[in-house]
C-alpha cells in the first residue's frame, strides 16, 4: 500500500517576483510530500468541478422540456433525477437516442472537429401490474444508459498580449522554497517543484545565478510579448442506471436507482509564447509546451425518490429526490513536452541543435474523487389532456467535493484525504443551484410541442485560481499552469414529438450558453497571492445539440 510521508510543511514568505526577488510580500504556503510508491498526476479544483457537474442529456422528450420532468414522471430519463418517476409507467417502454453536438466558435485542433455525432441514450422500463385491488398497483424495473457528461470542448486563444509577463515567471516562483531557491541541478531539490518548472529549467527558459559560495542566488526568467493557446478535450462520463420503483394506490410513488459510471476523458493542450530575446530585446522567439492526458475510471452512487399526489382528485404532484455522492476511482496518465529556442550543446560544448527540447512521461496515478450530495425538489400538474407543466430545483455544494488516494485495501474510507485540496475546494468551489421549468402541449391528436429553460449557477468564485503553492501532494507533478473560471449556464430547449399506438418519435434542440475567464498562467501581485497580474481572456463555450429519440411502448 501507499505510505505518504509528509517531510515538511514550509511556510514561505516574501516570495520573489519575476523582476525584484527581494521586494515582494506574498504569503504562499508550500507543503512538501515525500516518497510514494506511485508517481502523481495533478488533481485540482477544476477537475473536481468537472466530475461534480453534469450535462442536460437523455431522451429528446426530456431534453426538450429542459430536463424538467422529475414530478411528471412516466419518462425513462427521470430514473436519473427522481427514481420514483418510472413508477408512473403503466406500459413498458423502450427508447434509444442519438444526435449532433456542436461548439460553433471553437477552433479545430488535434483532429477534433466542431461538430460530432453522439449516441446519447438507450433504456427501457418494464411495467409489472399488480392486482388493482391491492395498495401496490405496479412494480416497475428499469435500465437506462445516457452520456452524463460530454467532455468534448475546445478552448483557443490567439495572440493574447501579456504585458511582458511570461509563464516562466510562474516557473520562477515555484523555484523559491523555504526562503531560498532550489538548486535544480540536484536531484533532491528537483523533487520539490513541478514537472513543468523542471523542463523549463532544462530547456534554458530559466537561467540560474549563483552566489560566490556556490549557493543559488536566483533565476532569471524570460519576458514575453504574447501567447497562443489550444486545448482540445474529448470523451466523457457514461452513466448506467438500474431502477426499481413502486406505485401505491396511484398516489404515492417511490423508487431507487443504483448508478454505475464509466470515465474515459482525453485532453491535449499546446501553448506557444513569443518571448523577448534576453541578449537582443529587439528580437522575438517562440517556445512551446505540449501536454497530453488520459483519464479513465469508474464510479457509483445511489439515488432515492418519492412522488406524492396529495389530493386524489387532482393531478398536482410533488417530488423529492436525494442522490448520494458519486464515488469515482480514477487513473490518470500525462505526457509533457517543452521546446525552447535556446541552442542545445553537448557536455563537450559542441552544438547539437539550434533549439533545446525535453519531454517527461509523468506516469500513472490512482486517486479518488467524491462528488457532493444532490437534492431535488419538483412540482408538476396537467391541464386536461392537452398540457403538462413541471418545475424543479436542484442543489449541490461543490465545495464539499473530496480527493483521496488509495488506502491499504483500496477502499474509499481508508484512503489518504488530500486536506489541502479539499480546503481549496471549500474556498473556491461554490454551492450550485439548478432551476428547471418545462411544458408539453398536445397540439393535435398525436403531436406534441415542448419547451424548457434550465439555469445553473456558476460553480466557482471569480477569484478562483490554480494554486500550485499548497500542501497538496498532487501539485508537485502538475504539468500545466492554465485554468478556466466558468460562468453560470443558461440552457434553452424546445422539441416536438409524435405518439402512435405503440411507436413514438421525438426530437429536441438545446442551446447552452456559457462563457469563461481563461488564464494561461498565474503571476501574483505584490500584495495578493490570489490576484493574477495576467489579465483573463474571455472565451465562448456556447454549444448546440440536436437530439432524436425512437421509442416503442407495449
Coordinates of C-alpha atoms in Angstrom, one line a residue:
X1 CA 0.0 0.0 0.0
X2 CA 1.0 3.6 -0.4
X3 CA 2.6 5.2 2.6
X4 CA 2.6 9.0 2.4
X5 CA 5.4 10.6 4.5
X6 CA 5.0 14.3 4.9
X7 CA 8.5 15.6 5.3
X8 CA 7.8 19.2 6.0
X9 CA 5.2 21.9 5.7
X10 CA 7.0 25.0 4.8
X11 CA 5.7 28.5 5.3
X12 CA 7.1 30.6 2.5
X13 CA 7.1 34.3 3.0
X14 CA 8.4 37.2 0.8
X15 CA 8.3 35.1 -2.4
X16 CA 10.2 37.0 -5.0
X17 CA 8.6 38.3 -8.2
X18 CA 9.9 37.8 -11.7
X19 CA 11.7 41.2 -11.6
X20 CA 12.5 42.0 -7.9
X21 CA 13.2 38.9 -5.9
X22 CA 13.5 40.6 -2.5
X23 CA 10.7 43.2 -2.7
X24 CA 7.6 41.1 -2.8
X25 CA 5.5 40.2 0.2
X26 CA 3.4 37.1 -0.8
X27 CA 2.2 34.7 1.8
X28 CA 2.5 31.4 -0.1
X29 CA 2.2 28.1 1.8
X30 CA 4.2 25.4 0.1
X31 CA 3.9 21.8 1.6
X32 CA 6.3 19.1 0.5
X33 CA 5.3 15.4 0.2
X34 CA 7.9 12.7 0.5
X35 CA 8.1 9.3 -1.1
X36 CA 5.2 7.5 -2.6
X37 CA 5.0 4.1 -4.4
X38 CA 3.5 5.7 -7.5
X39 CA 4.1 9.0 -9.3
X40 CA 1.3 11.6 -9.1
X41 CA -0.6 13.4 -11.8
X42 CA -2.2 16.7 -10.7
X43 CA -5.7 16.8 -9.5
X44 CA -7.1 20.2 -8.8
X45 CA -10.4 22.1 -8.1
X46 CA -11.1 22.3 -11.8
X47 CA -11.1 18.5 -12.2
X48 CA -13.3 18.3 -9.1
X49 CA -15.7 20.7 -10.8
X50 CA -15.7 18.5 -13.9
X51 CA -16.8 15.5 -12.0
X52 CA -19.3 17.2 -9.8
X53 CA -21.3 18.6 -12.8
X54 CA -23.3 17.0 -15.5
X55 CA -24.9 17.9 -18.8
X56 CA -28.6 18.1 -19.7
X57 CA -28.9 14.9 -21.7
X58 CA -31.2 11.9 -22.1
X59 CA -34.2 11.3 -24.3
X60 CA -35.4 14.0 -26.7
X61 CA -38.6 14.5 -24.8
X62 CA -36.7 15.0 -21.5
X63 CA -34.2 17.4 -23.1
X64 CA -37.0 19.3 -25.0
X65 CA -38.6 20.1 -21.6
X66 CA -35.3 21.4 -20.2
X67 CA -34.8 18.3 -18.1
X68 CA -37.8 19.3 -16.0
X69 CA -39.8 16.0 -15.7
X70 CA -39.0 14.7 -12.2
X71 CA -42.5 15.1 -10.8
X72 CA -44.4 14.4 -14.1
X73 CA -42.6 11.1 -14.4
X74 CA -43.5 8.3 -16.9
X75 CA -40.2 9.1 -18.7
X76 CA -37.2 6.9 -18.8
X77 CA -34.7 9.7 -18.1
X78 CA -36.3 10.5 -14.8
X79 CA -34.8 7.5 -13.2
X80 CA -31.5 9.5 -13.1
X81 CA -33.1 12.6 -11.4
X82 CA -36.1 11.2 -9.4
X83 CA -36.2 7.4 -9.3
X84 CA -39.9 7.4 -8.5
X85 CA -40.6 8.9 -12.0
X86 CA -40.7 5.4 -13.5
X87 CA -43.4 4.3 -11.1
X88 CA -45.9 6.3 -13.1
X89 CA -45.5 4.0 -16.1
X90 CA -48.5 1.7 -16.8
X91 CA -47.0 0.3 -20.0
X92 CA -43.5 -0.9 -20.7
X93 CA -41.2 1.4 -22.7
X94 CA -38.0 1.1 -24.7
X95 CA -36.2 4.1 -26.2
X96 CA -32.9 5.0 -28.0
X97 CA -31.5 8.5 -28.6
X98 CA -28.7 10.0 -30.7
X99 CA -27.8 13.4 -32.1
X100 CA -25.3 16.0 -33.0
X101 CA -23.3 18.3 -30.8
X102 CA -21.5 21.5 -31.9
X103 CA -19.4 24.2 -30.4
X104 CA -19.5 26.7 -33.3
X105 CA -17.0 29.2 -32.1
X106 CA -14.3 26.6 -31.4
X107 CA -11.0 26.3 -33.2
X108 CA -10.3 23.0 -34.9
X109 CA -7.4 21.3 -33.0
X110 CA -6.0 17.8 -32.5
X111 CA -8.1 16.4 -35.4
X112 CA -11.3 17.1 -33.4
X113 CA -14.0 18.9 -35.4
X114 CA -16.5 21.4 -34.2
X115 CA -19.5 19.1 -34.8
X116 CA -19.7 15.5 -33.8
X117 CA -22.4 12.7 -33.7
X118 CA -23.2 11.2 -30.4
X119 CA -25.0 8.2 -29.1
X120 CA -26.7 9.7 -26.0
X121 CA -29.2 7.3 -24.5
X122 CA -30.7 3.8 -24.5
X123 CA -33.0 2.3 -21.9
X124 CA -36.2 0.6 -21.0
X125 CA -38.8 0.3 -18.3
X126 CA -40.8 -2.9 -17.7
X127 CA -44.1 -2.2 -16.0
X128 CA -45.4 -5.2 -13.9
X129 CA -49.1 -4.7 -13.0
X130 CA -50.2 -6.0 -9.6
X131 CA -53.8 -6.6 -8.5
X132 CA -55.9 -3.4 -8.9
X133 CA -57.5 -4.3 -5.6
X134 CA -54.2 -4.1 -3.7
X135 CA -52.5 -0.9 -2.5
X136 CA -49.4 -1.9 -4.6
X137 CA -50.6 -1.3 -8.2
X138 CA -47.2 -1.6 -10.1
X139 CA -43.7 -2.8 -9.5
X140 CA -41.5 -1.4 -12.4
X141 CA -38.0 -2.3 -13.4
X142 CA -35.8 -0.1 -15.5
X143 CA -32.4 0.4 -17.0
X144 CA -31.0 3.5 -18.8
X145 CA -27.7 4.4 -20.3
X146 CA -27.0 8.1 -21.1
X147 CA -24.0 10.3 -21.6
X148 CA -23.7 12.1 -18.2
X149 CA -21.1 14.5 -19.3
X150 CA -19.8 15.1 -22.8
X151 CA -16.3 16.4 -22.3
X152 CA -15.9 17.4 -25.9
X153 CA -14.8 21.1 -25.8
X154 CA -12.3 23.5 -27.3
X155 CA -10.6 26.5 -25.9
X156 CA -8.5 28.6 -28.2
X157 CA -6.7 32.0 -27.6
X158 CA -4.7 33.8 -30.3
X159 CA -2.1 36.5 -29.9
X160 CA -3.0 37.4 -26.4
X161 CA -0.9 40.4 -25.2
X162 CA 0.8 39.5 -21.8
X163 CA 2.2 42.9 -20.9
X164 CA 5.7 41.4 -20.5
X165 CA 4.5 38.6 -18.2
X166 CA 5.6 35.0 -19.0
X167 CA 4.7 31.5 -18.0
X168 CA 8.4 31.4 -16.9
X169 CA 7.6 33.9 -14.2
X170 CA 5.4 31.4 -12.5
X171 CA 8.1 28.8 -13.0
X172 CA 10.5 31.2 -11.2
X173 CA 8.1 31.5 -8.2
X174 CA 8.0 27.7 -8.0
X175 CA 11.8 27.5 -7.5
X176 CA 11.6 29.6 -4.3
X177 CA 11.0 27.3 -1.3
X178 CA 11.6 27.8 2.4
X179 CA 13.0 31.3 2.0
X180 CA 15.6 30.1 -0.5
X181 CA 16.0 29.0 -4.1
X182 CA 16.1 25.4 -5.1
X183 CA 19.2 24.1 -6.9
X184 CA 17.7 22.4 -9.9
X185 CA 21.0 20.7 -10.7
X186 CA 20.4 18.5 -7.6
X187 CA 18.0 15.6 -7.7
X188 CA 16.9 16.2 -4.1
X189 CA 15.9 19.8 -4.8
X190 CA 14.2 18.8 -8.1
X191 CA 11.7 16.8 -6.2
X192 CA 10.3 19.9 -4.6
X193 CA 8.8 21.6 -7.6
X194 CA 6.5 20.9 -10.6
X195 CA 7.4 18.9 -13.7
X196 CA 6.8 21.9 -15.9
X197 CA 9.3 24.0 -13.9
X198 CA 11.9 21.3 -14.2
X199 CA 11.5 21.1 -18.0
X200 CA 11.5 24.9 -18.1
X201 CA 14.9 25.0 -16.4
X202 CA 16.2 22.0 -18.5
X203 CA 15.4 23.9 -21.7
X204 CA 17.1 27.1 -20.5
X205 CA 13.9 29.1 -20.1
X206 CA 15.2 29.7 -16.5
X207 CA 18.8 30.8 -16.1
X208 CA 20.3 30.0 -12.7
X209 CA 22.5 32.6 -10.9
X210 CA 24.9 31.5 -8.0
X211 CA 26.5 33.3 -5.1
X212 CA 30.2 33.3 -4.5
X213 CA 29.8 30.4 -2.0
X214 CA 28.0 28.3 -4.7
X215 CA 24.5 28.7 -3.3
X216 CA 21.7 29.6 -5.7
X217 CA 21.1 33.4 -5.8
X218 CA 18.0 33.1 -8.0
X219 CA 16.8 32.5 -11.5
X220 CA 16.3 34.8 -14.5
X221 CA 13.1 34.1 -16.5
X222 CA 12.4 35.4 -19.9
X223 CA 9.9 38.2 -20.7
X224 CA 7.0 37.7 -23.1
X225 CA 5.0 39.7 -25.6
X226 CA 2.1 37.3 -26.3
X227 CA 0.9 33.8 -26.3
X228 CA -1.3 31.4 -28.3
X229 CA -3.2 28.5 -26.7
X230 CA -5.1 25.5 -27.8
X231 CA -6.9 22.9 -25.7
X232 CA -9.0 20.0 -27.1
X233 CA -10.9 17.7 -24.7
X234 CA -12.9 14.7 -25.8
X235 CA -14.5 11.6 -24.3
X236 CA -16.8 11.8 -21.3
X237 CA -18.6 10.1 -18.5
X238 CA -21.2 7.4 -19.3
X239 CA -23.9 6.7 -16.7
X240 CA -25.7 3.3 -16.3
X241 CA -28.8 3.4 -14.1
X242 CA -30.6 0.4 -12.7
X243 CA -34.0 1.3 -11.3
X244 CA -36.7 -0.2 -9.1
X245 CA -39.9 1.7 -8.4
X246 CA -43.3 1.2 -6.8
X247 CA -46.8 2.6 -7.4
X248 CA -49.0 2.7 -4.3
X249 CA -52.7 3.4 -4.9
X250 CA -51.8 5.8 -7.8
X251 CA -51.0 8.4 -5.2
X252 CA -47.6 7.5 -3.7
X253 CA -44.7 6.6 -5.9
X254 CA -41.3 5.5 -4.7
X255 CA -38.1 4.4 -6.3
X256 CA -34.4 3.7 -6.0
X257 CA -31.7 3.8 -8.7
X258 CA -28.2 2.4 -8.5
X259 CA -25.9 4.2 -10.8
X260 CA -22.6 3.0 -12.4
X261 CA -20.2 5.4 -14.2
X262 CA -17.5 4.9 -16.7
X263 CA -14.9 7.6 -17.3
X264 CA -12.9 8.0 -20.5
X265 CA -11.6 11.5 -20.9
X266 CA -8.7 12.7 -23.1
X267 CA -7.1 16.1 -23.0
X268 CA -4.5 17.8 -25.3
X269 CA -3.0 21.3 -24.8
X270 CA -0.5 23.2 -26.9
X271 CA 0.9 26.5 -25.6
X272 CA 3.2 28.9 -27.6
X273 CA 4.7 32.0 -26.2
X274 CA 6.5 34.8 -28.0
X275 CA 9.5 35.7 -25.8
X276 CA 11.9 38.6 -25.9
X277 CA 15.5 37.6 -26.6
X278 CA 17.4 38.4 -23.4
X279 CA 20.5 39.3 -25.4
X280 CA 18.7 41.3 -28.0
X281 CA 15.4 42.8 -26.8
X282 CA 14.5 43.7 -30.4
X283 CA 14.1 40.1 -31.4
X284 CA 11.3 37.7 -30.6
X285 CA 11.5 33.9 -30.3
X286 CA 8.9 31.3 -29.7
X287 CA 8.9 28.5 -27.1
X288 CA 6.3 25.7 -27.0
X289 CA 4.8 23.3 -24.4
X290 CA 2.5 20.4 -25.1
X291 CA 0.7 18.3 -22.6
X292 CA -1.4 15.1 -23.2
X293 CA -3.5 13.4 -20.5
X294 CA -5.7 10.3 -20.4
X295 CA -8.1 9.9 -17.5
X296 CA -10.1 6.6 -17.0
X297 CA -12.0 5.1 -14.2
X298 CA -15.3 4.0 -12.7
X299 CA -17.8 5.3 -10.1
X300 CA -21.1 4.5 -8.4
X301 CA -23.9 6.2 -6.5
X302 CA -27.4 5.6 -5.2
X303 CA -30.5 7.7 -5.7
X304 CA -33.8 7.7 -3.8
X305 CA -37.0 9.4 -4.8
X306 CA -40.7 9.9 -3.8
X307 CA -43.6 11.5 -5.7
X308 CA -46.8 12.3 -3.9
X309 CA -50.2 13.2 -5.3
X310 CA -51.7 14.7 -2.1
X311 CA -55.2 15.2 -3.4
X312 CA -56.8 12.1 -5.1
X313 CA -58.9 14.1 -7.4
X314 CA -56.1 16.5 -8.5
X315 CA -53.2 15.8 -11.0
X316 CA -50.9 18.0 -8.9
X317 CA -47.9 16.2 -7.5
X318 CA -44.7 16.9 -5.6
X319 CA -41.4 15.1 -6.0
X320 CA -38.4 14.8 -3.7
X321 CA -35.1 13.0 -4.5
X322 CA -31.8 12.6 -2.8
X323 CA -28.6 11.5 -4.6
X324 CA -25.6 10.2 -2.7
X325 CA -22.1 11.4 -3.8
X326 CA -20.6 9.7 -6.8
X327 CA -17.5 7.8 -5.7
X328 CA -15.0 7.8 -8.5
X329 CA -11.9 5.6 -8.7
X330 CA -9.6 7.1 -11.3
X331 CA -6.3 6.6 -13.1
X332 CA -4.5 9.5 -14.8
X333 CA -1.5 9.4 -17.1
X334 CA 0.2 12.5 -18.5
X335 CA 3.0 13.4 -21.0
X336 CA 4.7 16.7 -21.1
X337 CA 7.0 18.2 -23.8
X338 CA 8.8 21.6 -23.8
X339 CA 10.7 23.1 -26.8
X340 CA 12.7 26.3 -26.4
X341 CA 14.6 28.4 -29.0
X342 CA 17.9 28.3 -27.0
X343 CA 20.7 26.3 -28.5
X344 CA 21.5 22.9 -27.2
X345 CA 25.1 22.0 -26.6
X346 CA 26.6 18.6 -25.5
X347 CA 28.9 18.2 -22.5
X348 CA 31.9 19.0 -24.6
X349 CA 30.4 22.3 -25.7
X350 CA 29.6 21.1 -29.3
X351 CA 26.4 22.5 -30.8
X352 CA 23.8 19.7 -31.1
X353 CA 20.7 21.7 -32.3
X354 CA 19.6 25.3 -32.7
X355 CA 16.9 24.6 -30.0
X356 CA 16.5 22.7 -26.8
X357 CA 13.7 20.3 -26.1
X358 CA 12.8 17.9 -23.3
X359 CA 10.0 15.6 -22.5
X360 CA 8.7 13.8 -19.5
X361 CA 6.3 10.9 -19.1
X362 CA 4.6 11.7 -15.8
X363 CA 3.3 8.2 -15.4
X364 CA 0.1 6.7 -14.0
X365 CA -1.6 7.8 -10.8
X366 CA -4.5 6.3 -8.9
X367 CA -6.8 8.6 -7.0
X368 CA -10.4 9.0 -5.9
X369 CA -12.9 11.9 -6.2
X370 CA -16.1 12.1 -4.2
X371 CA -18.7 14.5 -5.6
X372 CA -21.2 16.4 -3.4
X373 CA -24.7 15.2 -2.4
X374 CA -27.5 16.3 -4.6
X375 CA -31.1 17.3 -3.6
X376 CA -34.0 17.7 -6.0
X377 CA -37.5 19.2 -5.3
X378 CA -40.1 19.2 -8.1
X379 CA -43.7 20.1 -8.7
X380 CA -45.9 19.2 -11.7
X381 CA -49.5 19.2 -12.9
X382 CA -51.5 18.6 -16.0
X383 CA -54.3 20.6 -17.5
X384 CA -56.9 18.3 -19.0
X385 CA -55.3 16.1 -21.6
X386 CA -53.5 18.8 -23.5
X387 CA -50.9 20.5 -21.2
X388 CA -48.3 19.2 -18.8
X389 CA -46.2 21.5 -16.6
X390 CA -43.2 20.8 -14.4
X391 CA -40.8 23.0 -12.3
X392 CA -37.9 21.9 -10.1
X393 CA -34.9 23.0 -8.1
X394 CA -31.6 21.1 -7.5
X395 CA -28.9 21.9 -5.0
X396 CA -25.3 20.6 -4.8
X397 CA -22.4 22.1 -2.7
X398 CA -19.4 21.7 -5.0
X399 CA -17.2 22.8 -2.1
X400 CA -17.9 19.5 -0.3
X401 CA -16.1 17.5 -3.0
X402 CA -13.2 15.5 -1.9
X403 CA -10.0 13.9 -3.3
X404 CA -8.4 10.8 -1.7
X405 CA -5.6 8.5 -2.5
X406 CA -5.9 4.6 -2.3
X407 CA -5.7 3.1 1.1
X408 CA -4.2 -0.3 2.1
X409 CA -7.3 -2.1 0.9
X410 CA -8.2 0.3 -1.9
X411 CA -11.4 1.4 -0.1
X412 CA -12.6 5.0 0.0
X413 CA -12.7 5.3 3.7
X414 CA -9.2 4.0 4.3
X415 CA -7.6 6.3 1.7
X416 CA -5.5 9.3 2.5
X417 CA -7.6 12.5 2.2
X418 CA -6.0 15.4 0.4
X419 CA -6.7 18.0 3.1
X420 CA -5.1 20.9 1.2
X421 CA -7.0 20.3 -2.0
X422 CA -10.3 19.9 0.0
X423 CA -9.6 23.2 1.7
X424 CA -9.1 24.8 -1.8
X425 CA -12.5 23.3 -2.9
X426 CA -14.2 24.8 0.2
X427 CA -12.7 28.2 -0.5
X428 CA -13.2 28.5 -4.3
X429 CA -16.0 26.0 -5.3
X430 CA -19.5 27.2 -4.6
X431 CA -22.9 25.7 -3.9
X432 CA -24.6 25.2 -7.2
X433 CA -28.3 25.7 -7.8
X434 CA -30.2 24.5 -10.9
X435 CA -33.7 25.7 -11.8
X436 CA -35.7 23.8 -14.4
X437 CA -39.0 24.6 -16.0
X438 CA -40.7 22.7 -18.8
X439 CA -44.0 22.4 -20.6
X440 CA -45.6 20.0 -23.1
X441 CA -48.6 20.9 -25.3
X442 CA -50.7 18.5 -27.1
X443 CA -51.1 20.4 -30.4
X444 CA -53.1 17.7 -32.2
X445 CA -54.2 14.2 -31.6
X446 CA -50.8 12.5 -31.8
X447 CA -48.5 15.5 -31.9
X448 CA -46.8 17.4 -29.1
X449 CA -44.8 20.6 -28.7
X450 CA -42.3 21.1 -25.9
X451 CA -40.2 23.9 -24.5
X452 CA -38.0 24.3 -21.5
X453 CA -35.5 26.5 -19.7
X454 CA -32.6 25.3 -17.4
X455 CA -30.4 27.7 -15.4
X456 CA -27.3 26.6 -13.4
X457 CA -25.3 28.9 -11.2
X458 CA -21.6 29.4 -11.6
X459 CA -19.6 26.6 -10.0
X460 CA -16.6 28.6 -8.7
X461 CA -15.7 32.0 -7.3
X462 CA -14.5 34.7 -9.7
X463 CA -11.2 34.8 -7.9
X464 CA -10.6 31.0 -8.1
X465 CA -7.2 30.1 -9.5
X466 CA -4.9 27.0 -9.9
X467 CA -2.9 27.3 -6.7
X468 CA 0.4 25.5 -7.1
X469 CA 1.5 26.8 -3.6
X470 CA -0.4 24.4 -1.3
X471 CA 0.5 21.3 0.6
X472 CA -1.5 19.1 -1.8
X473 CA 0.8 16.2 -3.0
X474 CA -0.7 16.3 -6.4
X475 CA 0.6 19.7 -7.5
X476 CA 4.3 18.7 -7.4
X477 CA 3.6 16.6 -10.6
X478 CA 1.5 19.3 -12.2
X479 CA 2.1 19.6 -16.0
X480 CA 0.1 22.7 -16.6
X481 CA -0.4 26.3 -15.3
X482 CA -3.7 27.2 -17.2
X483 CA -7.1 27.4 -15.7
X484 CA -10.6 28.4 -16.7
X485 CA -13.2 30.1 -14.4
X486 CA -16.7 29.2 -15.6
X487 CA -19.8 31.4 -15.6
X488 CA -23.3 30.3 -15.0
X489 CA -25.1 28.2 -17.7
X490 CA -28.3 29.1 -19.5
X491 CA -30.0 26.3 -21.4
X492 CA -32.9 27.0 -23.8
X493 CA -34.7 23.9 -25.2
X494 CA -37.6 23.1 -27.5
X495 CA -38.9 19.9 -29.1
X496 CA -41.7 18.1 -30.8
X497 CA -43.0 14.6 -30.7
X498 CA -45.3 12.1 -32.3
X499 CA -47.1 9.4 -30.4
X500 CA -48.6 6.4 -32.2
X501 CA -50.4 3.4 -30.6
X502 CA -47.0 1.8 -29.8
X503 CA -44.2 3.6 -31.6
X504 CA -43.2 7.2 -31.0
X505 CA -40.6 9.7 -32.3
X506 CA -39.2 12.8 -30.6
X507 CA -36.7 15.4 -31.5
X508 CA -35.2 18.3 -29.4
X509 CA -32.9 21.2 -29.8
X510 CA -30.8 22.6 -27.0
X511 CA -28.8 25.8 -26.9
X512 CA -26.4 26.1 -24.0
X513 CA -24.9 29.5 -23.3
X514 CA -21.8 29.8 -21.2
X515 CA -18.6 31.8 -21.0
X516 CA -15.4 31.6 -19.1
X517 CA -12.3 33.6 -18.0
X518 CA -9.2 31.9 -19.2
X519 CA -5.7 32.4 -17.7
X520 CA -2.7 30.7 -19.3
X521 CA -0.7 31.1 -16.0
X522 CA -0.8 32.8 -12.6
X523 CA 1.6 35.5 -11.5
X524 CA 0.5 37.0 -8.2
X525 CA 0.6 40.7 -7.4
X526 CA 3.0 42.0 -4.7
X527 CA 0.1 42.3 -2.2
X528 CA -2.1 39.3 -3.0
X529 CA -1.4 35.7 -3.8
X530 CA -4.9 35.3 -5.2
X531 CA -4.9 38.3 -7.7
X532 CA -3.4 37.4 -11.0
X533 CA -1.3 40.1 -12.8
X534 CA -2.2 38.5 -16.1
X535 CA -5.5 39.6 -17.5
X536 CA -8.1 37.0 -18.4
X537 CA -9.1 36.1 -21.9
X538 CA -12.9 35.7 -22.3
X539 CA -13.8 32.5 -24.1
X540 CA -17.1 31.5 -25.6
X541 CA -18.2 27.9 -24.6
X542 CA -21.7 28.0 -26.3
X543 CA -22.9 24.7 -27.5
X544 CA -25.8 23.4 -29.7
X545 CA -27.4 20.0 -29.6
X546 CA -29.9 18.3 -31.8
X547 CA -31.3 15.1 -30.4
X548 CA -33.6 12.3 -31.8
X549 CA -35.4 9.5 -30.0
X550 CA -37.1 6.4 -31.3
X551 CA -39.3 4.5 -28.8
X552 CA -41.8 1.7 -28.5
X553 CA -44.4 1.2 -25.8
X554 CA -46.1 -2.1 -25.2

